Amino acid sequence: MSHISHVLLGAALGGAAVGACYVGPIDRPSDTTSKTNPTDPQGGDGPGGSGGDAPSGLPCDIEELFAKRCRACHTAGGAAPMPLVTYDDLTAPSKADPSKTNAVRSIERLRSPTSPMPPEPLERPSSAEIVVLEKWVGAGMPRGECGATGDGGGATGSGGGDAPVVCTSDTFWTSNRRGPTMQPGRACITCHESEEDDPVVWVGGTVYPTLHEQDGCYGIAGGASVVITDAAGRVVTLPVGATGNFSLSAERSAPLTMPIRAKVVRNGVERAMNTPQMSGNCNACHTEQGANGAPGRILVP
Ligand code: HEC
Ligand code: HEC
Ligand code: HEC
């Protein structure tokens, strides 16, 4: 069955090749370190570069986020303990936890329910703004030169199809078994609808630790739940299973009233979808690269 993932891989590679993008990690799903431990911050061009307007070395969307939300305090000599201005600032080790870069610590503080950055009472950045930074870190923090290149210069474009894809769990679904743990990452209902019988699931999807995980790759190994609230106010809590899947089976439940809201909850911390959706086919939008505006996979909080 492993050839299935190769077929999907081929499709992903084909799409990426069009944009002449970074395909290295796709061949090496075991590379799980790039998420939290980006290597070789010097990987880009040498200092200087061609775009004299871009002293920071950051892609435009990252530059904008820090300029707008952080640099009131995080400049050299500012109120905060360290500057967050240049590429080197973001890839430098954090003072509080030198095992992490300032960029990774920034994500943690942006997401922190107890000690958020920017500090209260400043407005919290939106989930979409934080996802921009998560995507960039997930992609290994590629250098950018804001305004100097023609390739859009950003990691934000949903469905851009060019983010490197990983399999953090390093485990792929290779079985013929059918049931709640099957085919993690793939669009459950797209497949179930094509069956002759009535649909077997109303809602189905997979929760992952990072945004761009391959089809067939196992997600988180349980320990979280997905809470759905339908338009009639009905609330269902779906446990996340061993392959990261969650589902509401038609056998056990009446249909939901669309649109539905969704959030993922773990240890009392949650990550919610802002927009109500007309479909329970979660992985149809939360694809490897993200489709229909979704940033990528459904992430654990
Ligand atoms: C109003 C001023 C202010 C703004 C705006 C601000 N910070 Fe901070 N930041 C601080 C101060 C002061 C500290 C040190 C105290 C602390 O850690 O809470 C700090 C600490 C931090 C740390 C901790 C360093 C470490 O290694 O743990 C990170 C990371 C951080 N800020 C990221 C950000 C990011 C990212 C933004 C923008 C999204 C931001 N901050 C916006 C004032 C600010
Ligand atoms: C390649 C097609 C395909 C994909 C993709 C797929 N399924 Fe299935 N699934 C099936 C088939 C076929 C069955 C057996 C249907 C039957 O027994 O009538 C099944 C059965 C199930 C059942 C058992 C239903 C029951 O009442 O016994 C569950 C639960 C289930 N799938 C969940 C999922 C989830 C969750 C996903 C997405 C992460 C998913 N499936 C993806 C084809 C698929
Ligand atoms: C038709 C497309 C679509 C479907 C179907 C869909 N989503 Fe989303 N989802 C999005 C978009 C677009 C966003 C980003 C904007 C937002 O938060 O509303 C998103 C965001 C999210 C987020 C927040 C992401 C973050 O990191 O802040 C979660 C969690 C989520 N979705 C879970 C789900 C679950 C669970 C399902 C299935 C019940 C689902 N989604 C079905 C499009 C979809």
Coordinates of C-alpha atoms and ligand atoms in Angstrom, one line a residue:
M1 CA 0.0 0.0 0.0
S2 CA 2.9 2.3 0.4
H3 CA 2.7 3.2 -3.3
I4 CA -0.4 5.3 -2.5
S5 CA 1.7 7.8 -0.6
H6 CA 4.1 7.9 -3.6
V7 CA 1.3 8.7 -5.9
L8 CA 0.2 11.6 -3.7
L9 CA 3.8 12.5 -3.3
G10 CA 4.1 12.7 -7.1
A11 CA 1.2 15.0 -7.2
A12 CA 2.7 17.2 -4.6
L13 CA 6.1 17.3 -6.3
G14 CA 4.5 18.1 -9.6
G15 CA 2.7 21.0 -8.2
A16 CA 5.8 22.3 -6.5
A17 CA 8.0 21.9 -9.6
V18 CA 5.8 24.4 -11.4
G19 CA 6.8 27.0 -9.0
A20 CA 10.4 25.9 -8.9
C21 CA 10.3 25.6 -5.2
Y22 CA 12.0 23.8 -2.4
V23 CA 11.3 20.1 -2.7
G24 CA 14.1 18.6 -0.6
P25 CA 12.2 17.5 2.5
I26 CA 9.4 15.8 0.5
D27 CA 11.8 13.0 -0.2
R28 CA 12.7 12.7 3.4
P29 CA 9.6 12.5 5.5
S30 CA 11.8 11.4 8.4
D31 CA 13.2 14.9 8.7
T32 CA 11.3 16.0 11.7
T33 CA 13.8 18.5 13.0
S34 CA 13.2 21.4 10.7
K35 CA 10.1 22.5 12.6
T36 CA 11.7 23.3 15.9
N37 CA 15.4 23.3 15.0
P38 CA 16.0 25.1 11.8
T39 CA 19.5 24.4 10.7
D40 CA 22.0 26.7 9.1
P41 CA 20.6 30.2 9.4
Q42 CA 23.3 31.2 6.9
G43 CA 21.6 29.0 4.2
G44 CA 20.5 32.0 2.1
D45 CA 22.6 34.4 0.2
G46 CA 25.4 36.2 1.8
P47 CA 24.8 39.5 3.6
G48 CA 24.0 42.5 1.4
G49 CA 22.2 40.8 -1.4
S50 CA 20.7 42.7 -4.3
G51 CA 17.8 44.5 -2.7
G52 CA 19.1 47.5 -0.9
D53 CA 15.7 48.2 0.4
A54 CA 15.6 45.1 2.5
P55 CA 18.1 45.4 5.3
S56 CA 16.2 43.0 7.5
G57 CA 16.6 39.9 5.3
L58 CA 13.0 38.9 6.1
P59 CA 10.1 38.0 3.7
C60 CA 7.6 40.8 3.5
D61 CA 4.8 39.1 5.5
I62 CA 7.2 38.4 8.4
E63 CA 8.6 41.9 8.2
E64 CA 5.1 43.4 8.3
L65 CA 4.0 41.3 11.3
F66 CA 7.0 42.4 13.5
A67 CA 6.9 46.0 12.3
K68 CA 3.2 46.3 13.1
R69 CA 3.0 44.3 16.3
C70 CA 6.4 44.1 18.0
R71 CA 8.8 46.8 17.2
A72 CA 7.2 49.4 19.5
C73 CA 9.3 47.6 22.1
H74 CA 11.6 45.1 20.4
T75 CA 14.2 47.3 18.8
A76 CA 17.8 47.8 19.9
G77 CA 17.6 49.8 23.1
G78 CA 13.8 49.4 23.2
A79 CA 11.7 48.5 26.2
A80 CA 11.9 44.8 25.5
P81 CA 15.0 42.7 26.3
M82 CA 16.0 42.0 22.7
P83 CA 15.4 43.4 19.2
L84 CA 13.2 41.5 16.7
V85 CA 14.3 43.5 13.6
T86 CA 16.6 41.5 11.4
Y87 CA 16.8 37.9 10.2
D88 CA 19.7 37.3 12.6
D89 CA 17.6 38.6 15.5
L90 CA 14.9 36.1 14.7
T91 CA 17.2 33.1 14.3
A92 CA 19.3 34.0 17.4
P93 CA 18.8 31.8 20.5
S94 CA 16.2 33.1 23.0
K95 CA 17.7 34.4 26.2
A96 CA 15.0 32.7 28.3
D97 CA 15.4 29.3 26.5
P98 CA 18.6 29.1 24.4
S99 CA 17.4 25.8 22.9
K100 CA 14.9 27.8 20.9
T101 CA 15.2 30.6 18.4
N102 CA 13.6 34.0 19.1
A103 CA 11.2 33.1 16.3
V104 CA 10.0 29.9 18.0
R105 CA 9.7 31.7 21.3
S106 CA 7.7 34.4 19.6
I107 CA 5.2 31.9 18.4
E108 CA 4.9 30.5 21.9
R109 CA 4.4 33.9 23.3
L110 CA 1.9 34.9 20.6
R111 CA -0.1 31.8 21.4
S112 CA 0.3 32.0 25.2
P113 CA -2.9 32.3 27.1
T114 CA -1.1 33.3 30.2
S115 CA 1.8 35.6 29.1
P116 CA 0.9 36.8 25.6
M117 CA 3.0 39.0 23.3
P118 CA 2.3 41.8 22.6
P119 CA 1.5 42.3 26.3
E120 CA -1.9 43.2 27.5
P121 CA -3.8 45.5 27.0
L122 CA -2.4 45.7 23.4
E123 CA -4.6 44.1 20.8
R124 CA -3.9 40.4 20.1
P125 CA -2.8 39.6 16.6
S126 CA -5.3 37.4 14.7
S127 CA -4.8 33.7 14.2
A128 CA -4.1 34.3 10.6
E129 CA -1.2 36.6 11.5
I130 CA 0.3 34.1 13.8
V131 CA -0.1 31.3 11.2
V132 CA 2.1 33.4 8.9
L133 CA 4.9 33.2 11.4
E134 CA 4.3 29.5 12.0
K135 CA 4.4 28.7 8.3
W136 CA 7.7 30.6 7.9
V137 CA 9.3 28.8 10.9
G138 CA 7.8 25.5 9.6
A139 CA 9.4 26.1 6.3
G140 CA 12.9 26.5 7.9
M141 CA 12.9 30.3 8.0
P142 CA 13.9 31.0 4.4
R143 CA 15.5 34.4 3.9
G144 CA 13.5 37.0 2.0
E145 CA 14.1 40.4 0.6
C146 CA 11.0 42.3 1.0
G147 CA 10.1 44.1 -2.3
A148 CA 13.2 42.9 -4.1
T149 CA 12.0 39.6 -5.7
G150 CA 9.2 38.8 -8.0
D151 CA 8.0 35.6 -6.4
G152 CA 5.5 37.2 -4.0
G153 CA 8.1 37.1 -1.2
G154 CA 5.8 35.5 1.3
A155 CA 4.9 32.4 3.1
T156 CA 1.3 33.5 3.5
G157 CA -0.5 32.5 0.3
S158 CA -2.9 29.8 1.2
G159 CA -2.9 27.1 -1.4
G160 CA 0.2 28.5 -2.9
G161 CA 1.4 24.9 -3.0
D162 CA 5.0 25.6 -2.3
A163 CA 5.6 25.0 1.4
P164 CA 7.8 22.0 2.1
V165 CA 5.8 19.0 3.3
V166 CA 6.9 16.8 6.3
C167 CA 5.6 13.8 8.2
T168 CA 6.4 14.6 11.8
S169 CA 5.2 11.3 13.2
D170 CA 7.3 9.5 10.6
T171 CA 4.5 6.9 10.3
F172 CA 2.2 6.4 7.3
W173 CA -1.1 4.6 6.9
T174 CA -0.4 1.4 4.9
S175 CA -3.4 -0.8 6.0
N176 CA -6.5 -1.9 4.2
R177 CA -8.5 -1.6 7.4
R178 CA -11.6 0.6 7.4
G179 CA -12.8 2.6 10.3
P180 CA -12.1 5.7 12.4
T181 CA -8.3 5.5 12.2
M182 CA -8.1 5.1 8.4
Q183 CA -6.4 7.2 5.8
P184 CA -5.2 10.1 8.1
G185 CA -4.9 13.4 6.2
R186 CA -7.1 12.5 3.3
A187 CA -10.5 14.0 2.7
C188 CA -12.8 11.5 4.5
I189 CA -16.1 12.5 3.1
T190 CA -15.0 13.0 -0.5
C191 CA -14.3 9.3 -0.4
H192 CA -17.2 8.2 1.6
E193 CA -19.6 10.1 -0.6
S194 CA -18.4 8.1 -3.6
E195 CA -19.4 4.8 -1.8
E196 CA -22.8 3.4 -2.9
D197 CA -24.1 3.2 0.7
D198 CA -25.2 6.1 2.8
P199 CA -22.4 8.3 4.1
V200 CA -20.6 6.6 7.0
V201 CA -19.3 9.8 8.5
W202 CA -20.8 13.3 8.8
V203 CA -17.6 14.9 10.0
G204 CA -14.1 13.7 9.6
G205 CA -10.5 15.0 9.7
T206 CA -7.1 14.8 11.2
V207 CA -5.2 16.9 13.7
Y208 CA -1.5 17.5 13.1
P209 CA 1.4 19.0 15.0
T210 CA 2.6 21.2 12.1
L211 CA 0.8 22.9 9.2
H212 CA 2.2 21.0 6.1
E213 CA 2.0 17.3 6.7
Q214 CA 1.7 14.7 4.0
D215 CA -1.4 12.8 3.1
G216 CA -1.4 9.4 4.8
C217 CA 0.9 10.6 7.6
Y218 CA -0.3 10.0 11.1
G219 CA -1.2 13.1 13.0
I220 CA -1.0 13.5 16.8
A221 CA -1.4 10.3 18.8
G222 CA -4.7 11.3 20.6
G223 CA -4.9 13.3 23.7
A224 CA -7.1 16.1 22.2
S225 CA -10.6 16.5 21.1
V226 CA -12.5 18.4 18.4
V227 CA -15.6 20.2 19.5
I228 CA -18.3 20.9 16.8
T229 CA -21.2 23.2 17.4
D230 CA -23.9 23.1 14.7
A231 CA -26.3 25.8 13.6
A232 CA -29.0 24.3 15.8
G233 CA -26.8 24.7 18.8
R234 CA -26.0 21.0 19.1
V235 CA -22.5 20.4 20.5
V236 CA -20.6 17.2 19.8
T237 CA -17.1 16.3 21.2
L238 CA -15.1 14.0 19.1
P239 CA -12.0 12.4 20.6
V240 CA -8.8 12.4 18.5
G241 CA -7.6 8.9 17.9
A242 CA -4.2 7.2 17.6
T243 CA -3.7 8.3 14.0
G244 CA -4.8 11.9 14.7
N245 CA -8.3 11.3 13.1
F246 CA -11.6 12.4 14.5
S247 CA -15.0 11.5 13.1
L248 CA -18.7 11.6 13.7
S249 CA -20.2 8.4 12.3
A250 CA -23.6 8.3 10.8
E251 CA -24.3 5.1 12.6
R252 CA -24.1 6.8 15.9
S253 CA -25.5 10.2 15.1
A254 CA -28.1 12.2 13.2
P255 CA -26.9 14.7 10.6
L256 CA -25.7 18.1 11.8
T257 CA -27.3 21.3 10.8
M258 CA -25.0 23.4 8.7
P259 CA -23.1 25.6 9.1
I260 CA -20.9 24.2 11.8
R261 CA -18.2 25.7 14.0
A262 CA -15.2 23.8 15.1
K263 CA -12.3 24.0 17.6
V264 CA -9.6 21.7 18.8
V265 CA -9.0 21.4 22.5
R266 CA -6.1 20.0 24.4
N267 CA -5.4 20.4 28.1
G268 CA -7.9 23.2 28.3
V269 CA -6.2 25.2 25.5
E270 CA -8.1 25.6 22.3
R271 CA -7.7 26.6 18.7
A272 CA -10.9 27.7 17.0
M273 CA -11.9 28.2 13.4
N274 CA -13.3 31.7 13.1
T275 CA -15.5 31.0 10.1
P276 CA -18.5 28.6 10.2
Q277 CA -18.3 26.0 7.4
M278 CA -21.0 24.3 5.3
S279 CA -19.2 20.9 5.3
G280 CA -17.8 18.4 7.8
N281 CA -15.2 17.3 5.3
C282 CA -12.4 19.0 7.3
N283 CA -9.4 17.6 5.4
A284 CA -10.9 18.8 2.0
C285 CA -9.8 22.4 3.1
H286 CA -7.1 21.5 5.6
T287 CA -4.9 19.8 3.0
E288 CA -1.1 19.6 2.9
Q289 CA -0.9 23.2 1.5
G290 CA -4.4 24.4 2.5
A291 CA -7.3 24.9 0.2
N292 CA -10.3 27.3 0.1
G293 CA -8.4 29.8 2.3
A294 CA -7.4 27.3 5.0
P295 CA -3.8 27.7 6.1
G296 CA -2.9 24.0 5.9
R297 CA -3.6 21.2 8.4
I298 CA -5.7 21.4 11.5
L299 CA -3.2 22.1 14.2
V300 CA -3.2 20.9 17.8
P301 CA -3.3 23.9 20.1
Ligands
HEC1 C1 4.7 47.0 24.7 C2 6.0 46.4 24.5 C3 6.1 45.1 23.8 C4 5.5 44.7 22.6 C5 4.6 45.5 21.7 C6 6.0 43.4 22.4 N1 6.8 42.9 23.4 FE1 7.7 41.1 23.6 N2 8.4 41.7 25.4 C7 8.3 42.9 26.0 C8 8.9 42.8 27.3 C9 8.9 44.0 28.3 C10 9.4 41.6 27.4 C11 10.2 41.0 28.7 C12 9.2 40.5 29.7 C13 8.5 39.2 29.3 O1 9.2 38.3 28.9 O2 7.3 39.2 29.4 C14 9.1 40.8 26.2 C15 9.5 39.5 26.0 C16 9.3 38.9 24.8 C17 9.8 37.5 24.5 C18 10.5 36.7 25.5 C19 11.9 36.4 25.2 C20 12.2 35.0 25.6 O3 13.3 34.6 25.1 O4 11.4 34.3 26.3 C21 9.4 37.2 23.3 C22 9.6 35.9 22.5 C23 8.7 38.4 22.7 N3 8.6 39.3 23.7 C24 8.1 38.4 21.5 C25 7.3 39.5 21.1 C26 6.6 39.5 19.8 C27 6.7 38.3 18.8 C28 5.9 40.6 19.7 C29 5.0 41.1 18.6 C30 4.1 40.1 18.1 C31 6.2 41.4 21.0 N4 7.0 40.6 21.7 C32 5.6 42.6 21.3 C33 7.6 44.0 25.5 C34 6.9 44.0 24.3
HEC2 C1 -10.2 5.7 0.1 C2 -11.5 6.0 0.5 C3 -11.7 6.4 2.0 C4 -11.1 7.4 2.7 C5 -10.1 8.4 2.1 C6 -11.6 7.4 4.0 N1 -12.5 6.3 4.1 FE1 -13.4 5.8 5.8 N2 -14.2 4.2 4.9 C7 -14.1 3.9 3.6 C8 -14.8 2.7 3.3 C9 -14.9 2.0 1.9 C10 -15.4 2.3 4.5 C11 -16.3 1.0 4.7 C12 -17.7 1.5 4.4 C13 -18.7 0.6 4.9 O1 -18.4 -0.2 5.7 O2 -19.8 0.7 4.3 C14 -15.0 3.2 5.5 C15 -15.4 3.2 6.8 C16 -15.1 4.1 7.8 C17 -15.6 4.2 9.1 C18 -16.5 3.1 9.7 C19 -17.9 3.4 9.6 C20 -18.8 2.4 10.4 O3 -19.9 2.9 10.8 O4 -18.3 1.3 10.5 C21 -15.2 5.3 9.7 C22 -15.5 5.8 11.1 C23 -14.4 6.0 8.7 N3 -14.4 5.3 7.6 C24 -13.7 7.2 9.0 C25 -12.9 7.8 8.1 C26 -12.2 9.0 8.4 C27 -12.2 9.7 9.7 C28 -11.5 9.3 7.2 C29 -10.6 10.5 7.0 C30 -9.5 10.8 7.9 C31 -11.8 8.3 6.2 N4 -12.7 7.4 6.8 C32 -11.3 8.3 5.0 C33 -13.4 4.6 2.6 C34 -12.6 5.7 2.9
HEC3 C1 -14.6 24.9 3.3 C2 -13.3 24.9 3.9 C3 -13.1 24.4 5.4 C4 -13.6 23.3 6.0 C5 -14.6 22.3 5.4 C6 -13.1 23.3 7.3 N1 -12.3 24.4 7.5 FE1 -11.2 24.8 9.2 N2 -10.6 26.5 8.4 C7 -10.9 27.0 7.1 C8 -10.3 28.3 6.9 C9 -10.5 29.1 5.7 C10 -9.6 28.6 8.1 C11 -8.8 29.9 8.5 C12 -9.8 31.0 8.9 C13 -10.5 30.8 10.1 O1 -10.0 30.5 11.2 O2 -11.8 30.8 10.0 C14 -9.8 27.5 9.0 C15 -9.3 27.5 10.3 C16 -9.5 26.4 11.2 C17 -8.9 26.3 12.5 C18 -8.0 27.4 13.1 C19 -6.7 27.4 12.5 C20 -5.7 28.2 13.4 O3 -4.6 27.7 13.5 O4 -6.0 29.2 13.9 C21 -9.3 25.1 13.0 C22 -8.9 24.6 14.4 C23 -10.1 24.4 12.0 N3 -10.2 25.2 10.9 C24 -10.7 23.2 12.2 C25 -11.6 22.6 11.3 C26 -12.3 21.4 11.6 C27 -12.2 20.6 12.8 C28 -13.1 21.2 10.5 C29 -14.1 20.1 10.2 C30 -15.2 20.0 11.1 C31 -12.8 22.3 9.5 N4 -11.9 23.1 10.1 C32 -13.4 22.3 8.3 C33 -11.6 26.3 6.2 C34 -12.3 25.1 6.4

